PDB file of C-alpha atoms in Angstrom:
ATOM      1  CA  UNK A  20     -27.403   2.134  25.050  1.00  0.00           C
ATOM      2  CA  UNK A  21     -26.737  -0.072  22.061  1.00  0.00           C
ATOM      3  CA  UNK A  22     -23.537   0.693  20.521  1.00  0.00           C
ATOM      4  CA  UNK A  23     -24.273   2.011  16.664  1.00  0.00           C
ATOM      5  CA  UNK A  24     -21.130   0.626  14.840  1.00  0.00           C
ATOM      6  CA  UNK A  25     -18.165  -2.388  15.524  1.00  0.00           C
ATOM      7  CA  UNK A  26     -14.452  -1.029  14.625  1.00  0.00           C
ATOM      8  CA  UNK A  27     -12.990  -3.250  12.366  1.00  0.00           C
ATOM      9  CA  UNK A  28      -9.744  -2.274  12.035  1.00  0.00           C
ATOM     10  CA  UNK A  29      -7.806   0.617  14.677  1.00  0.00           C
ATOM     11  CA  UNK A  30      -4.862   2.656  13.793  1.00  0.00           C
ATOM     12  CA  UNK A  31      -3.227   5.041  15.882  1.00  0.00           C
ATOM     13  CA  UNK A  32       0.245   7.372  16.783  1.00  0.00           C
ATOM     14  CA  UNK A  33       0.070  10.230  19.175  1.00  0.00           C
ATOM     15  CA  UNK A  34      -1.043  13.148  16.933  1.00  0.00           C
ATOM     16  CA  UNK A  35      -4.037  10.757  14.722  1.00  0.00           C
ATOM     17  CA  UNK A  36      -6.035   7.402  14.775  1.00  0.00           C
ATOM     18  CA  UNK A  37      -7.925   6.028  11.826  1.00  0.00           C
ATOM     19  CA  UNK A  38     -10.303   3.438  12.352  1.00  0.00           C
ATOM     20  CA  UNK A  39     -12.730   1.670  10.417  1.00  0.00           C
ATOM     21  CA  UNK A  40     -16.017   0.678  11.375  1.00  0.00           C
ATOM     22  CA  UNK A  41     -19.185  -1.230  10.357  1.00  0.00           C
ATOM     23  CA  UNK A  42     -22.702   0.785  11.074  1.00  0.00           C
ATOM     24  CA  UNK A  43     -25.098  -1.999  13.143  1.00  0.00           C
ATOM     25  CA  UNK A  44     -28.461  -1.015  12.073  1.00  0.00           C
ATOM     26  CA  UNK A  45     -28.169  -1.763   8.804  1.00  0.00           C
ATOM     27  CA  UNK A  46     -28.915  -4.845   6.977  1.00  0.00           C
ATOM     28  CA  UNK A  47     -27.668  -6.561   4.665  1.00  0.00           C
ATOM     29  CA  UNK A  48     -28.750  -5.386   1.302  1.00  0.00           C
ATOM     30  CA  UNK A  49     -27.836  -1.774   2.357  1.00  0.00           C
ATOM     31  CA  UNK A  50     -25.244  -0.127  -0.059  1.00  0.00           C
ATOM     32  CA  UNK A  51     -21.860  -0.871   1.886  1.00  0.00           C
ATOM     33  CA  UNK A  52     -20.579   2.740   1.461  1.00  0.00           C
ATOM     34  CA  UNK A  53     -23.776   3.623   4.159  1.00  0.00           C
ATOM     35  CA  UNK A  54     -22.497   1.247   6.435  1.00  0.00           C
ATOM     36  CA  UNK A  55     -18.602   0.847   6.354  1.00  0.00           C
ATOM     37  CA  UNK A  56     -16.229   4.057   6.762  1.00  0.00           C
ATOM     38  CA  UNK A  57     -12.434   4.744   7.128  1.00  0.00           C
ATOM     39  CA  UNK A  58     -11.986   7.619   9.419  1.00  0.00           C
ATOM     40  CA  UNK A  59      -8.892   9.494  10.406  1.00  0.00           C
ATOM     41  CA  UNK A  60      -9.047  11.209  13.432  1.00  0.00           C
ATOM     42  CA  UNK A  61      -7.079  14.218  14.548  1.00  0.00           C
ATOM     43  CA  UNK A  62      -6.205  14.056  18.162  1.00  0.00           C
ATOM     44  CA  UNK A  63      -5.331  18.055  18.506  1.00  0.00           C
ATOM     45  CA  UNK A  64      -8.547  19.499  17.086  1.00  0.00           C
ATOM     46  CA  UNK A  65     -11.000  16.549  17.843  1.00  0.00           C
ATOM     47  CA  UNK A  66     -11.830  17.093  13.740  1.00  0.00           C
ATOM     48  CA  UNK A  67     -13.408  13.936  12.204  1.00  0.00           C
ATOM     49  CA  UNK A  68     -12.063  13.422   8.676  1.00  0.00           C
ATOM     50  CA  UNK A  69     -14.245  10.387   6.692  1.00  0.00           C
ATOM     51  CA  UNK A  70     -12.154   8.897   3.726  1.00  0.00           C
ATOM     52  CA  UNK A  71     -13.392   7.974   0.466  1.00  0.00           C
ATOM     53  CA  UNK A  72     -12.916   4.336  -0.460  1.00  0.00           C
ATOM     54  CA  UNK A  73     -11.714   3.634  -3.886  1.00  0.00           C
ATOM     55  CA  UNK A  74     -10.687  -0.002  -3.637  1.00  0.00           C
ATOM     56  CA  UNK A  75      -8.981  -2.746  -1.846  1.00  0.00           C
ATOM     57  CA  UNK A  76      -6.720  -5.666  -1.822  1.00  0.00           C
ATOM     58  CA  UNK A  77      -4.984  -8.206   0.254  1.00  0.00           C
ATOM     59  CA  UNK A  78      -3.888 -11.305   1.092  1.00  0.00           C
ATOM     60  CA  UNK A  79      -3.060 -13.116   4.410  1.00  0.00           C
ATOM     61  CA  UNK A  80       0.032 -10.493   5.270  1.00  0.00           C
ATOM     62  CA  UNK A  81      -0.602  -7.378   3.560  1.00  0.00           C
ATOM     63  CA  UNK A  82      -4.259  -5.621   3.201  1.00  0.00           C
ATOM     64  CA  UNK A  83      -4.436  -2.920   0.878  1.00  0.00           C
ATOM     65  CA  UNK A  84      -6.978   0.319   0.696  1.00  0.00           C
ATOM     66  CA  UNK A  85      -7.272   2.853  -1.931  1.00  0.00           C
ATOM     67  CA  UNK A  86      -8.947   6.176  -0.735  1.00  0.00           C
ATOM     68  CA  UNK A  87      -9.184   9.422  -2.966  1.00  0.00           C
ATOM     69  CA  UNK A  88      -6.532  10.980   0.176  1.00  0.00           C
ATOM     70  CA  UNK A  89      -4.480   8.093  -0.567  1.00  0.00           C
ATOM     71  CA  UNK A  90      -3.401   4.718   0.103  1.00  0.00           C
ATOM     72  CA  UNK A  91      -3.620   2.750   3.415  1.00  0.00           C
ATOM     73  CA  UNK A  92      -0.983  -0.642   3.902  1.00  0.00           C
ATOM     74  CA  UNK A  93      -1.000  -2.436   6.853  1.00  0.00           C
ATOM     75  CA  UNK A  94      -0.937  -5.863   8.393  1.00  0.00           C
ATOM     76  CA  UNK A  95      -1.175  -6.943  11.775  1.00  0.00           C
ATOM     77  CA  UNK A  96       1.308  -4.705  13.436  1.00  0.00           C
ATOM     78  CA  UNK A  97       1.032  -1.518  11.555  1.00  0.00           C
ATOM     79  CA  UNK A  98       0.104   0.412   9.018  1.00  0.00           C
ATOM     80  CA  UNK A  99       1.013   3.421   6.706  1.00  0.00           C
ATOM     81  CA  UNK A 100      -0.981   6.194   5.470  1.00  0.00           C
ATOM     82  CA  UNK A 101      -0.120   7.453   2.211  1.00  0.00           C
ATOM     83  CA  UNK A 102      -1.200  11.171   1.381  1.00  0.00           C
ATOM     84  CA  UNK A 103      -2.294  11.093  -2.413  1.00  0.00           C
ATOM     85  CA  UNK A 104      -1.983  15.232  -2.822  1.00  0.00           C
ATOM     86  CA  UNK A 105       1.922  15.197  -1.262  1.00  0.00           C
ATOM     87  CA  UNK A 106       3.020  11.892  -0.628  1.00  0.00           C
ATOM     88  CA  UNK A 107       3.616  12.259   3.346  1.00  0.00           C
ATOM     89  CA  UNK A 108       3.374   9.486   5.138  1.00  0.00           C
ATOM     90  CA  UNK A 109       2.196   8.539   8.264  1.00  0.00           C
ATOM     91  CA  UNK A 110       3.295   5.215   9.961  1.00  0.00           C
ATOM     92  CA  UNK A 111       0.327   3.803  12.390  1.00  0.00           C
ATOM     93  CA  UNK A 112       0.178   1.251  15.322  1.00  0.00           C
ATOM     94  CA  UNK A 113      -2.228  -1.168  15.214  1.00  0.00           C
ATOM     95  CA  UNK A 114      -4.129  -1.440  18.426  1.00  0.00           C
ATOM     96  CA  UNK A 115      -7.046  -3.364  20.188  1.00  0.00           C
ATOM     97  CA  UNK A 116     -10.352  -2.278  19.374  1.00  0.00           C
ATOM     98  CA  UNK A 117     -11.014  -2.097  22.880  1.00  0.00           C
ATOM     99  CA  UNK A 118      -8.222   0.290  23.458  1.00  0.00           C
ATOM    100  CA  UNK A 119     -10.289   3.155  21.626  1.00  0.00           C
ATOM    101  CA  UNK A 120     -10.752   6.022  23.459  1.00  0.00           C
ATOM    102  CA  UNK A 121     -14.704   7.263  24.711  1.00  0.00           C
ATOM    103  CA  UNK A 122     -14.030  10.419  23.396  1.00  0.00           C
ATOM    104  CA  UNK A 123     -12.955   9.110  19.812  1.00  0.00           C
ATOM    105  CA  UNK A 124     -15.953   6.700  20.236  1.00  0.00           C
ATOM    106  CA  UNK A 125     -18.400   9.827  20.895  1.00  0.00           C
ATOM    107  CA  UNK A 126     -16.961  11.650  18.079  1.00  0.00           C
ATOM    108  CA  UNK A 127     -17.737   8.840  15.139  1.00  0.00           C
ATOM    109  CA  UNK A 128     -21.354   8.348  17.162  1.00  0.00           C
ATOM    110  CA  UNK A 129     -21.411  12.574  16.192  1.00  0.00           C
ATOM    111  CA  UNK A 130     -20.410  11.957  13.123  1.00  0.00           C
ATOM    112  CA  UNK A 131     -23.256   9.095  11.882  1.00  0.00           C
ATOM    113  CA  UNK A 132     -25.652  11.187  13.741  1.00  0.00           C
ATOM    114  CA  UNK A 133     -24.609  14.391  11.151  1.00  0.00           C
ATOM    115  CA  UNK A 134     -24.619  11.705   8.284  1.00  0.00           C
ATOM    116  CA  UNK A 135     -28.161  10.404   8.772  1.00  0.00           C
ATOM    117  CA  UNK A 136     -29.215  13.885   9.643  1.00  0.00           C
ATOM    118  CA  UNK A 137     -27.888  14.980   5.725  1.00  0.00           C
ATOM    119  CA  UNK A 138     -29.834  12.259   3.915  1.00  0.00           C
ATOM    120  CA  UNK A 139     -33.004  12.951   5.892  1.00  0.00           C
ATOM    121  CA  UNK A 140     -33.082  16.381   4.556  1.00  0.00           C
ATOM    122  CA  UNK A 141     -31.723  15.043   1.104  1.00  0.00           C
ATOM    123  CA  UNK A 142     -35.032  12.564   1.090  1.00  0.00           C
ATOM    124  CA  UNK A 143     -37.182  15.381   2.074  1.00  0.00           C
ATOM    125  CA  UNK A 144     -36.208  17.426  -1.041  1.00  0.00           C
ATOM    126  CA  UNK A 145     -37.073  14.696  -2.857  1.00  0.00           C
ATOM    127  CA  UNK A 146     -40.468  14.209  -1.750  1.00  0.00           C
TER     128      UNK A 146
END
């Protein structure tokens, strides 16, 4: 079977990974917030938590990304999370795509399923 997104970019320490990916069947008019997410994953509970993009900005060292959580840096070796509510921060290696773990893999597959699911019912209101 297919797989339904590419990870773009894959973050990770021992407790959480966050990972963004790029939904495949989707072309190329469709509204980018359908097909690109920034996920943070908690290792502990499994929990899927989908963050919502603001903005971004970058150049060839430093990429930028504005969520309503908070604010993501990182370049090619790391990156840090920084929570909007407390300020926290979380410091994140950045890894291989193809070091992602099936498990985390299954769990974003769950996840799009859950999202597609929601705007199926959403459209049948509608009609």
């Amino acid at each position: 079977m297919p797989e339904t997104f590419e990870i773009l970019y894959f973050f990770n320490t021992p407790y959480n990974s966050l990972v963004e990916i790029k939904r495949r069947n989707f072309d190329f008019e469709a509204d980018p917030s359908k097909v690109f997410f920034w996920i943070l994953y908690e290792k502990k509970t499994h929990r899927i938590y989908p963050l919502q993009f603001i903005s971004m900005k970058g150049d060839l060292l430093e990429q930028e990304r504005v969520f309503k959580q908070g604010t993501f840096f990182f370049n090619e070796q790391e990156g840090t999370l920084l929570n909007s509510s407390d300020k926290a921060k979380m410091v994140l290696k950045r890894m291989p795509p193809s070091t992602m773990t099936k498990l985390l893999k299954i769990r974003i597959d769950e996840f799009l399923l859950l999202i597609d699911k929601q705007t199926e019912k959403q459209l049948e209101k509608l009609l």
